[in-house]
Amino acid sequence: MAQIPNLDNASLNLTSLREQSQKELINILKNIRGKKCLIIDPKLGGSLSSIIQTSLLKEHGVELRHLSAEPIQSDCTKVVFLVRSKIDLMKFICSNVHNDISKGLQREYHVYFVPRRAVVCEKVLEDEKVHQLMTIGEYPLYVVPLDEDVLSFELDLAYKESQVDGDTSSLWHIAKAIHKLEFSFGVIPNVRAKGKASVRVADILNHMQAEEPVNSPDMVVPEINTLILLDREVDMVTPMCSQLTYEGLIDEFLHINNGSVELDASIMGVQQEGKKIKVPLNSSDKLFKEIRDLNFEVVVQILRQKATSMKQDYTEMTTTTQTVSELKDFVKKLNSLPEITRHINLAQHLSTFTSKPSFLGQLDMEHTIVEAQSYDICYEYIEEMIHKQEPLVNVLRLLILFSVTNSGLPKKHFDYLRRELLHSYGFEHMATLNNLEKAGLLKKQETKSNWLTIKRALQLVVDDTDTANPNDIAYVFSGYAPLSIRLIQHAVRSGWRPIEEILKLLPGPHSETKRGRFSSSPSFDTLQGASANIDRAADGRRSLVLVVFIGGVTFAEISALRFLTAQEGMAYDMIIGTTKIVSGHNLAETFVEKLG
Amino acid sequence: MANVSVAAEWQLLGDRYYRKPDLYHPLRWKHIDLSRNKVACAPFGGPIALIRDDSKIVQLYAESALRKLRIFNSAGVPLSETIWKNPGGRLIGLSWTDDQTLVCIVQDGTVYRYTSHAELLEPNFSILGQEYLDENVVECVFWGNGVVCVTDACKVFSIADFKSKNPRPLRLADPAPEGIEELPHCVAVIEPQYTMSGNVEVLLAIGDGVVMVEEDEVQPLPLPPGDGPLQKMVVSGDGRFVASFTHDGRMAVYSTRLEKIFEYECESALPPEQLAWCGLDSVLLYWDDMLLMVGPSDEPVRYLYDEPIVLIPECDGVRILSNSSIEFLQLVPNSTVSIFKIGSTSPAALLYDALDHFDRRSAKADENLRLIRSSLSEAVEACVDAAGHEFDVSRQRTLLRAASYGQAFCSNFHRDRIQEMCKTLRVLNAVRSPEIGIPLSIQQYKLLTPSVLIGRLINAHQHLLALRISDYLGMNQEVVIMHWACSKITASLAIPDATLLEILLDKLKLCKGISYAAVAAHADKNGRRKLAAMLVEHEPRSSKQVPLLLSIGEEDTALIKATESGDTDLVYLVLFHILQKRQPLEFFGMIQARTLARDLFINYARCYKHEFLKDFFLSTGQLQEVAFLLWKESWELGKNPMASKGSPLHGPRIKLTEKAQSLFAETKEHTFESKAAEEHAKLLRIQHELEVTTKQAIFVDSSISDTIRTCIVLGNHRAAMKVKTEFKVSEKRWYWLKIFALATIRDWEALEKFSKEKRPPIGYRPFVEACIEADEKGESLKYIPKLTDPRERAESYARIGMAKEAADAASQAKDGELLGRLKLTFAQNAAASSIFDTLRDRLGVS
């Protein structure tokens, strides 16, 4: 099965988007004649794996390497660097080139920046005196479709960069990506944003529309009706909780990378010692499509049912005489056997983690923190974790969750826990703590927390959650309805106005704007009938909402959105855009400073 | 009949009619004698350049002895003039390029270029290469954008493209063998667009033959015997034929490979002054007072002129410029012939006639229409077409009226045709008016394209007309307005900035998406920096606005605009620009208050300009940031492979850390950091000592907790204790650390002893956990009973698989949920699960 996701069923023409990106890359390679060594920065390589097959690159005379400080190992005289325009990657390019020079190797260098050239990167190349040796170009890859309904801008550090370093390049990138989508699908008439970064993106987007307007013919209804922008900052509670959907759990324990997960072959029932295999996870796998969004408990049951019915069919097969059509049905079922086996193996592997008392304890604690009723128990639990020197990232997750729901810790506890943390994990984490403080994720309490109000008003804790037949998004966290998705639920249904009071309690401003030709029609706001007409696309399809998470989204949240879309009476399809798919683990990890 | 008078002006050449209507008569100029001047006329009705011919002896009237280069439009309206005082000897040739630059080549090979406003375009350059500077140009032949020159040493040079920024002269192969410097009788050029190689080919008549010269090749072309030497040659407009005049008075037409196609014997053996193609069908020869038109038939047409003329070849005919008028000699178009030919009964002629009757209210109109009913649309089409070819406005009108009259009875005619033609004619008539003076034929107009025409109009500063035409034709007006704005700025030195800005904005707003930055750049080039700053304010595209702001020195504004745009790349652009231009302190001051700029600078400097960043933080008083940097440096020292563990490098590391500590201590808000740095320095010292005493390099860079654990694992309890007291490690943490350290080395005895030292401050659960994790059930049983919470006890029993005990403890806790969970744990074990069921029943939970 291919790792490149199948996009045929997407509600937007994402295939053409991907083909465009493929073509642009191939053209770059074609324009550099002959054999060449393509050096990709590793993270970009990950993103590209969902766009293009490596074999296709090799067809164009490409020798593939990853960018690192190590000298280039290749005989090719032409070297093509394909890198994201990040300052820190430049030192690798420079050291690669300097190394060649010192060895007396003469090569032709090309640098292609993704998604565009950057003054600062070229400045570094100039300072290092390698700029004049290079031909510089750009590869405008702004969006990578990860699945039928998920687009990623592949900005894994966006949240940290803008919250800690004050580098808001990612916001421009997001706006540009959306603006590019608008060139294909029309100007999005409604924009709702919550959070500082979101409002800024909406702002830049308008700026871009003024600078370089998308000219949509007046009578054509834009394919995307509404854009909802949401800052991760608004809801840092959700990603810090352990995801309990199937896909979410896989990500929590096994880390999904670019739509696939790497496992020991033995787990998947292949007896090859020490060998790793890659298991692709996207909606091309029909069984996975069916179960990815369900609560893991339910998934286990479903897999069990499937296996039993399979076994039953098999026994019937061997005992009684069958008609040809029955045989055919059976064979058809047999075809799904590899998928069933794959997911049974995976689920089994997962349950070795989920049954651990430490995991159950952690889940318990997450819920206690979210409930926000027993401060002392939580505080002591975290203290003990630090004393036991449990993995730092796990501690940070709970600590962030704790600090965010309490809008900071009392000074005494704040200083104490920080000191214990430094003592247990080393003083290098002073920088980590500093990062977290800058991002407002771990701080001194200055105001009273309004988490309880928010929780109550938005019904974030749902007591009787039936995970098997859920009627609310709370099923994805077995009882906690993700705040981010609750907000979107409201934004889609009725806009920000009814929940304005709650929004004010959450970080950052919010905005609601009409754009394009709708901005000038005064009747649009007041006439309900008219807006309803516009909401429905002419051919009876449901109209589309693009939900963009700035700072990342978790699989569980995606599942919750899919759940909403599947509800009866829902007038919209949703496409999710995100800077990157994240989990609490890798989100917390971005703040950890690696020194020493 | 009116029709007769039209055809009466035509001349028949073979079976085709020619006409030569007056384009302008009389011309607007006064006292111009073409014979005294060298003349260059641009094709497509372009301007005319005149300069007194210095190779002729002429009588000076009431005029200055200085020569003047004068430029007129085709109607003789003076456009501009300038005094010619260029050095370099006699003027050999002048001609207009496609973009209407006047190229003048003088004897020493220098090329002077002028605009149609008689402004010299710098730089001048020589067409001769460096090493041929002592040679003289004797002949030059121009084409579209290029020229070929022949020197007195019979070397051939060419410039292929005057439009390029740096026209580069190229020496072609020598036409004659070394040493023989026989000058060619005449020269002709086949334009690059018509040659196989894509480079220019030059035909030179040398001696009795012709040679073809290319960049690196000379090829003699066989001339039919008796024809050479050729006196004059000219290549047809499509580059396929060569017309020439032989030494014995014959006009011959050859293919470009000199195969003879046609020949006509003239009455004079004297070569004509001018030889030109008229379209592709006939050749014109001009002697003193006679113009002879030779076509493929026997009988040529003769025109007599009592004043000098200049032939201006066009794609569809020849314009004939004389002192007093300009005419257009062309083949009469078929549609016109069909209408106006004497005795024509073509449907078009009948339709035209019908209109005449209709106007006179004669019933014959209807009769005519009936006659041509079946071919009415064809007749309408002919009338429309003929109207297009007409220069006379009233005749255009009559023909169009005839067409529209016929169209009324014609259902299947494409209605837009008439409208389109009206539009085209309006444009043509507008540019043909003597003030504008561009007498384009419809064919020329189509070949030239409207956008080029507009380009020419704006170059001639006819902005209003250009704007109206582009508006009328639905074209983008941006070019016109932009050019207008730039010209306006150049021409309005006296108008104050604010007023001029108003004037400009008033027009610029007509065009959406116009680049204000480009206009501003022009203003800046003209020394109006303030105006530029005001204009650039209106540019919506930050990516254009910001670089311009920088170039006009508005760095502050540039920084603000870049920040507003959200485009970090632009912010960096501004940052580096300022960094390069200003002193560091000034730079720091500029960015200090600008969050985005400051943060981006910090990010850049963090990677590549560490020391510079330190300066920045110091100069802006952010001591804690300096402290963080120093602290980081201390870690980098540790990472350095040269700094092997336990080496004296720990000295500098500790020093850096202590320096960081004192910097943190400067501000009240950073007491925590200061304390941490202090502890870090202390830890490094202790670890260093430990490494010395244990002779094991395993301590440095581990945390306090790890250090304690390592000490215990090594059995060095005193050292562990020392670290504990030194850093005031809490009892709670101490217990966790020691328990796990002991479990790591499986020293169960010591663990038990430790548990009995005193009542553990964290209870016995850590002991149980440590044992279970080490898979020592027996050991854990020592501590499980000591657990105070029955729930914990139950779970611990369950973890080591003791169902019964677990159940007992759980029932003690009276916790149904716990029982249920434990039951699940023991699901495989039937006996055990039945225990839980019974207990649950007893508790009354289902």
JSON list of C-alpha atoms in Angstrom, two decimals, chain B residues 514-664:
[
{"chain": "B", "resi": 514, "resn": "ILE", "atom": "CA", "xyz": [-0.97, 50.25, -10.92]},
{"chain": "B", "resi": 515, "resn": "SER", "atom": "CA", "xyz": [2.48, 50.27, -9.38]},
{"chain": "B", "resi": 516, "resn": "TYR", "atom": "CA", "xyz": [2.84, 53.43, -7.34]},
{"chain": "B", "resi": 517, "resn": "ALA", "atom": "CA", "xyz": [6.27, 52.18, -6.41]},
{"chain": "B", "resi": 518, "resn": "ALA", "atom": "CA", "xyz": [7.42, 52.38, -10.03]},
{"chain": "B", "resi": 519, "resn": "VAL", "atom": "CA", "xyz": [6.21, 55.97, -10.32]},
{"chain": "B", "resi": 520, "resn": "ALA", "atom": "CA", "xyz": [7.84, 56.79, -7.01]},
{"chain": "B", "resi": 521, "resn": "ALA", "atom": "CA", "xyz": [11.08, 55.23, -8.19]},
{"chain": "B", "resi": 522, "resn": "HIS", "atom": "CA", "xyz": [10.95, 57.50, -11.20]},
{"chain": "B", "resi": 523, "resn": "ALA", "atom": "CA", "xyz": [10.33, 60.53, -9.03]},
{"chain": "B", "resi": 524, "resn": "ASP", "atom": "CA", "xyz": [13.33, 59.58, -6.94]},
{"chain": "B", "resi": 525, "resn": "LYS", "atom": "CA", "xyz": [15.46, 59.23, -10.05]},
{"chain": "B", "resi": 526, "resn": "ASN", "atom": "CA", "xyz": [14.43, 62.74, -10.97]},
{"chain": "B", "resi": 527, "resn": "GLY", "atom": "CA", "xyz": [15.68, 64.01, -7.67]},
{"chain": "B", "resi": 528, "resn": "ARG", "atom": "CA", "xyz": [12.28, 64.38, -6.07]},
{"chain": "B", "resi": 529, "resn": "ARG", "atom": "CA", "xyz": [12.77, 62.26, -3.03]},
{"chain": "B", "resi": 530, "resn": "LYS", "atom": "CA", "xyz": [10.01, 63.83, -1.05]},
{"chain": "B", "resi": 531, "resn": "LEU", "atom": "CA", "xyz": [7.49, 63.26, -3.81]},
{"chain": "B", "resi": 532, "resn": "ALA", "atom": "CA", "xyz": [8.72, 59.70, -4.05]},
{"chain": "B", "resi": 533, "resn": "ALA", "atom": "CA", "xyz": [8.09, 59.20, -0.36]},
{"chain": "B", "resi": 534, "resn": "MET", "atom": "CA", "xyz": [4.58, 60.59, -0.72]},
{"chain": "B", "resi": 535, "resn": "LEU", "atom": "CA", "xyz": [3.82, 58.39, -3.70]},
{"chain": "B", "resi": 536, "resn": "VAL", "atom": "CA", "xyz": [5.15, 55.20, -2.26]},
{"chain": "B", "resi": 537, "resn": "GLU", "atom": "CA", "xyz": [2.77, 55.67, 0.64]},
{"chain": "B", "resi": 538, "resn": "HIS", "atom": "CA", "xyz": [0.01, 54.77, -1.80]},
{"chain": "B", "resi": 539, "resn": "GLU", "atom": "CA", "xyz": [1.56, 51.55, -3.01]},
{"chain": "B", "resi": 540, "resn": "PRO", "atom": "CA", "xyz": [-0.48, 48.62, -1.74]},
{"chain": "B", "resi": 541, "resn": "ARG", "atom": "CA", "xyz": [2.14, 45.94, -2.47]},
{"chain": "B", "resi": 542, "resn": "SER", "atom": "CA", "xyz": [4.55, 45.87, 0.42]},
{"chain": "B", "resi": 543, "resn": "SER", "atom": "CA", "xyz": [7.04, 43.81, -1.54]},
{"chain": "B", "resi": 544, "resn": "LYS", "atom": "CA", "xyz": [7.44, 46.73, -3.96]},
{"chain": "B", "resi": 545, "resn": "GLN", "atom": "CA", "xyz": [7.00, 49.48, -1.43]},
{"chain": "B", "resi": 546, "resn": "VAL", "atom": "CA", "xyz": [9.60, 48.43, 1.09]},
{"chain": "B", "resi": 547, "resn": "PRO", "atom": "CA", "xyz": [12.65, 48.16, -1.17]},
{"chain": "B", "resi": 548, "resn": "LEU", "atom": "CA", "xyz": [11.81, 51.52, -2.65]},
{"chain": "B", "resi": 549, "resn": "LEU", "atom": "CA", "xyz": [11.45, 53.14, 0.75]},
{"chain": "B", "resi": 550, "resn": "LEU", "atom": "CA", "xyz": [14.90, 51.82, 1.53]},
{"chain": "B", "resi": 551, "resn": "SER", "atom": "CA", "xyz": [16.36, 53.20, -1.64]},
{"chain": "B", "resi": 552, "resn": "ILE", "atom": "CA", "xyz": [15.02, 56.65, -0.88]},
{"chain": "B", "resi": 553, "resn": "GLY", "atom": "CA", "xyz": [16.41, 56.46, 2.63]},
{"chain": "B", "resi": 554, "resn": "GLU", "atom": "CA", "xyz": [13.09, 56.15, 4.46]},
{"chain": "B", "resi": 555, "resn": "GLU", "atom": "CA", "xyz": [14.35, 53.37, 6.68]},
{"chain": "B", "resi": 556, "resn": "ASP", "atom": "CA", "xyz": [11.97, 53.93, 9.55]},
{"chain": "B", "resi": 557, "resn": "THR", "atom": "CA", "xyz": [8.93, 53.90, 7.33]},
{"chain": "B", "resi": 558, "resn": "ALA", "atom": "CA", "xyz": [10.27, 50.86, 5.53]},
{"chain": "B", "resi": 559, "resn": "LEU", "atom": "CA", "xyz": [10.56, 49.03, 8.83]},
{"chain": "B", "resi": 560, "resn": "ILE", "atom": "CA", "xyz": [7.01, 49.96, 9.80]},
{"chain": "B", "resi": 561, "resn": "LYS", "atom": "CA", "xyz": [5.58, 48.92, 6.46]},
{"chain": "B", "resi": 562, "resn": "ALA", "atom": "CA", "xyz": [7.50, 45.66, 6.40]},
{"chain": "B", "resi": 563, "resn": "THR", "atom": "CA", "xyz": [6.26, 44.84, 9.88]},
{"chain": "B", "resi": 564, "resn": "GLU", "atom": "CA", "xyz": [2.69, 45.67, 8.94]},
{"chain": "B", "resi": 565, "resn": "SER", "atom": "CA", "xyz": [2.82, 43.38, 5.93]},
{"chain": "B", "resi": 566, "resn": "GLY", "atom": "CA", "xyz": [3.57, 40.41, 8.17]},
{"chain": "B", "resi": 567, "resn": "ASP", "atom": "CA", "xyz": [6.17, 39.30, 5.65]},
{"chain": "B", "resi": 568, "resn": "THR", "atom": "CA", "xyz": [9.20, 38.51, 7.77]},
{"chain": "B", "resi": 569, "resn": "ASP", "atom": "CA", "xyz": [11.38, 38.34, 4.71]},
{"chain": "B", "resi": 570, "resn": "LEU", "atom": "CA", "xyz": [10.76, 42.03, 4.08]},
{"chain": "B", "resi": 571, "resn": "VAL", "atom": "CA", "xyz": [11.58, 42.81, 7.69]},
{"chain": "B", "resi": 572, "resn": "TYR", "atom": "CA", "xyz": [14.89, 41.03, 7.30]},
{"chain": "B", "resi": 573, "resn": "LEU", "atom": "CA", "xyz": [15.54, 42.95, 4.11]},
{"chain": "B", "resi": 574, "resn": "VAL", "atom": "CA", "xyz": [15.12, 46.19, 6.01]},
{"chain": "B", "resi": 575, "resn": "LEU", "atom": "CA", "xyz": [17.15, 44.95, 8.96]},
{"chain": "B", "resi": 576, "resn": "PHE", "atom": "CA", "xyz": [20.17, 44.04, 6.90]},
{"chain": "B", "resi": 577, "resn": "HIS", "atom": "CA", "xyz": [19.91, 47.26, 4.98]},
{"chain": "B", "resi": 578, "resn": "ILE", "atom": "CA", "xyz": [19.99, 49.33, 8.15]},
{"chain": "B", "resi": 579, "resn": "LEU", "atom": "CA", "xyz": [22.66, 47.14, 9.69]},
{"chain": "B", "resi": 580, "resn": "GLN", "atom": "CA", "xyz": [24.89, 47.83, 6.73]},
{"chain": "B", "resi": 581, "resn": "LYS", "atom": "CA", "xyz": [24.32, 51.56, 6.74]},
{"chain": "B", "resi": 582, "resn": "ARG", "atom": "CA", "xyz": [24.27, 52.47, 10.40]},
{"chain": "B", "resi": 583, "resn": "GLN", "atom": "CA", "xyz": [26.48, 52.18, 13.41]},
{"chain": "B", "resi": 584, "resn": "PRO", "atom": "CA", "xyz": [25.59, 49.22, 15.64]},
{"chain": "B", "resi": 585, "resn": "LEU", "atom": "CA", "xyz": [24.36, 51.44, 18.48]},
{"chain": "B", "resi": 586, "resn": "GLU", "atom": "CA", "xyz": [22.12, 53.39, 16.15]},
{"chain": "B", "resi": 587, "resn": "PHE", "atom": "CA", "xyz": [20.82, 50.12, 14.73]},
{"chain": "B", "resi": 588, "resn": "PHE", "atom": "CA", "xyz": [20.10, 48.77, 18.20]},
{"chain": "B", "resi": 589, "resn": "GLY", "atom": "CA", "xyz": [18.21, 51.92, 19.05]},
{"chain": "B", "resi": 590, "resn": "MET", "atom": "CA", "xyz": [16.09, 51.63, 15.93]},
{"chain": "B", "resi": 591, "resn": "ILE", "atom": "CA", "xyz": [14.99, 48.07, 16.52]},
{"chain": "B", "resi": 592, "resn": "GLN", "atom": "CA", "xyz": [14.73, 48.07, 20.28]},
{"chain": "B", "resi": 593, "resn": "ALA", "atom": "CA", "xyz": [11.14, 49.21, 20.39]},
{"chain": "B", "resi": 594, "resn": "ARG", "atom": "CA", "xyz": [10.03, 47.19, 17.35]},
{"chain": "B", "resi": 595, "resn": "THR", "atom": "CA", "xyz": [9.14, 43.78, 18.67]},
{"chain": "B", "resi": 596, "resn": "LEU", "atom": "CA", "xyz": [9.08, 41.82, 15.42]},
{"chain": "B", "resi": 597, "resn": "ALA", "atom": "CA", "xyz": [12.23, 43.37, 14.01]},
{"chain": "B", "resi": 598, "resn": "ARG", "atom": "CA", "xyz": [14.01, 42.90, 17.29]},
{"chain": "B", "resi": 599, "resn": "ASP", "atom": "CA", "xyz": [12.98, 39.27, 17.66]},
{"chain": "B", "resi": 600, "resn": "LEU", "atom": "CA", "xyz": [13.96, 38.45, 14.10]},
{"chain": "B", "resi": 601, "resn": "PHE", "atom": "CA", "xyz": [17.32, 40.08, 14.57]},
{"chain": "B", "resi": 602, "resn": "ILE", "atom": "CA", "xyz": [17.83, 38.09, 17.75]},
{"chain": "B", "resi": 603, "resn": "ASN", "atom": "CA", "xyz": [16.99, 34.86, 15.94]},
{"chain": "B", "resi": 604, "resn": "TYR", "atom": "CA", "xyz": [19.49, 35.59, 13.21]},
{"chain": "B", "resi": 605, "resn": "ALA", "atom": "CA", "xyz": [22.17, 36.73, 15.62]},
{"chain": "B", "resi": 606, "resn": "ARG", "atom": "CA", "xyz": [21.61, 33.74, 17.88]},
{"chain": "B", "resi": 607, "resn": "CYS", "atom": "CA", "xyz": [22.70, 31.48, 15.06]},
{"chain": "B", "resi": 608, "resn": "TYR", "atom": "CA", "xyz": [25.51, 33.42, 13.51]},
{"chain": "B", "resi": 609, "resn": "LYS", "atom": "CA", "xyz": [26.43, 36.59, 15.42]},
{"chain": "B", "resi": 610, "resn": "HIS", "atom": "CA", "xyz": [26.73, 35.57, 19.00]},
{"chain": "B", "resi": 611, "resn": "GLU", "atom": "CA", "xyz": [28.99, 38.35, 20.20]},
{"chain": "B", "resi": 612, "resn": "PHE", "atom": "CA", "xyz": [27.02, 40.97, 18.36]},
{"chain": "B", "resi": 613, "resn": "LEU", "atom": "CA", "xyz": [23.88, 39.75, 20.09]},
{"chain": "B", "resi": 614, "resn": "LYS", "atom": "CA", "xyz": [25.60, 40.11, 23.43]},
{"chain": "B", "resi": 615, "resn": "ASP", "atom": "CA", "xyz": [26.42, 43.71, 22.54]},
{"chain": "B", "resi": 616, "resn": "PHE", "atom": "CA", "xyz": [22.80, 44.27, 21.69]},
{"chain": "B", "resi": 617, "resn": "PHE", "atom": "CA", "xyz": [21.51, 42.94, 24.98]},
{"chain": "B", "resi": 618, "resn": "LEU", "atom": "CA", "xyz": [24.13, 44.85, 26.93]},
{"chain": "B", "resi": 619, "resn": "SER", "atom": "CA", "xyz": [23.43, 48.11, 25.15]},
{"chain": "B", "resi": 620, "resn": "THR", "atom": "CA", "xyz": [19.71, 47.73, 25.72]},
{"chain": "B", "resi": 621, "resn": "GLY", "atom": "CA", "xyz": [20.13, 46.72, 29.34]},
{"chain": "B", "resi": 622, "resn": "GLN", "atom": "CA", "xyz": [18.72, 43.21, 29.06]},
{"chain": "B", "resi": 623, "resn": "LEU", "atom": "CA", "xyz": [21.22, 41.70, 31.43]},
{"chain": "B", "resi": 624, "resn": "GLN", "atom": "CA", "xyz": [19.26, 38.51, 32.03]},
{"chain": "B", "resi": 625, "resn": "GLU", "atom": "CA", "xyz": [19.43, 37.73, 28.31]},
{"chain": "B", "resi": 626, "resn": "VAL", "atom": "CA", "xyz": [23.18, 38.17, 28.40]},
{"chain": "B", "resi": 627, "resn": "ALA", "atom": "CA", "xyz": [23.21, 35.84, 31.36]},
{"chain": "B", "resi": 628, "resn": "PHE", "atom": "CA", "xyz": [21.30, 33.21, 29.42]},
{"chain": "B", "resi": 629, "resn": "LEU", "atom": "CA", "xyz": [23.79, 33.57, 26.58]},
{"chain": "B", "resi": 630, "resn": "LEU", "atom": "CA", "xyz": [26.73, 33.12, 28.89]},
{"chain": "B", "resi": 631, "resn": "TRP", "atom": "CA", "xyz": [25.12, 30.13, 30.49]},
{"chain": "B", "resi": 632, "resn": "LYS", "atom": "CA", "xyz": [24.55, 28.63, 27.10]},
{"chain": "B", "resi": 633, "resn": "GLU", "atom": "CA", "xyz": [28.16, 29.27, 26.23]},
{"chain": "B", "resi": 634, "resn": "SER", "atom": "CA", "xyz": [29.21, 27.40, 29.31]},
{"chain": "B", "resi": 635, "resn": "TRP", "atom": "CA", "xyz": [27.29, 24.38, 28.04]},
{"chain": "B", "resi": 636, "resn": "GLU", "atom": "CA", "xyz": [28.90, 24.70, 24.66]},
{"chain": "B", "resi": 637, "resn": "LEU", "atom": "CA", "xyz": [32.29, 24.62, 26.32]},
{"chain": "B", "resi": 638, "resn": "GLY", "atom": "CA", "xyz": [31.22, 21.32, 27.86]},
{"chain": "B", "resi": 639, "resn": "LYS", "atom": "CA", "xyz": [30.16, 20.00, 24.48]},
{"chain": "B", "resi": 640, "resn": "ASN", "atom": "CA", "xyz": [33.47, 20.88, 22.96]},
{"chain": "B", "resi": 641, "resn": "PRO", "atom": "CA", "xyz": [35.31, 17.59, 22.38]},
{"chain": "B", "resi": 642, "resn": "MET", "atom": "CA", "xyz": [38.55, 19.30, 23.34]},
{"chain": "B", "resi": 643, "resn": "ALA", "atom": "CA", "xyz": [37.14, 19.78, 26.82]},
{"chain": "B", "resi": 644, "resn": "SER", "atom": "CA", "xyz": [37.48, 16.20, 27.90]},
{"chain": "B", "resi": 645, "resn": "LYS", "atom": "CA", "xyz": [35.80, 15.50, 31.19]},
{"chain": "B", "resi": 646, "resn": "GLY", "atom": "CA", "xyz": [37.67, 16.45, 34.27]},
{"chain": "B", "resi": 647, "resn": "SER", "atom": "CA", "xyz": [39.93, 18.85, 32.45]},
{"chain": "B", "resi": 648, "resn": "PRO", "atom": "CA", "xyz": [40.75, 22.35, 33.70]},
{"chain": "B", "resi": 649, "resn": "LEU", "atom": "CA", "xyz": [38.19, 23.64, 31.20]},
{"chain": "B", "resi": 650, "resn": "HIS", "atom": "CA", "xyz": [35.74, 23.29, 34.01]},
{"chain": "B", "resi": 651, "resn": "GLY", "atom": "CA", "xyz": [37.35, 26.37, 35.37]},
{"chain": "B", "resi": 652, "resn": "PRO", "atom": "CA", "xyz": [36.15, 28.63, 32.53]},
{"chain": "B", "resi": 653, "resn": "ARG", "atom": "CA", "xyz": [32.78, 26.87, 32.55]},
{"chain": "B", "resi": 654, "resn": "ILE", "atom": "CA", "xyz": [32.29, 27.61, 36.18]},
{"chain": "B", "resi": 655, "resn": "LYS", "atom": "CA", "xyz": [33.45, 31.17, 35.64]},
{"chain": "B", "resi": 656, "resn": "LEU", "atom": "CA", "xyz": [30.92, 31.72, 32.89]},
{"chain": "B", "resi": 657, "resn": "THR", "atom": "CA", "xyz": [28.16, 30.30, 35.01]},
{"chain": "B", "resi": 658, "resn": "GLU", "atom": "CA", "xyz": [29.11, 32.52, 37.90]},
{"chain": "B", "resi": 659, "resn": "LYS", "atom": "CA", "xyz": [29.17, 35.53, 35.63]},
{"chain": "B", "resi": 660, "resn": "ALA", "atom": "CA", "xyz": [25.68, 34.59, 34.48]},
{"chain": "B", "resi": 661, "resn": "GLN", "atom": "CA", "xyz": [24.63, 34.33, 38.09]},
{"chain": "B", "resi": 662, "resn": "SER", "atom": "CA", "xyz": [25.82, 37.81, 38.91]},
{"chain": "B", "resi": 663, "resn": "LEU", "atom": "CA", "xyz": [24.04, 39.21, 35.85]},
{"chain": "B", "resi": 664, "resn": "PHE", "atom": "CA", "xyz": [20.80, 37.51, 36.86]}
]
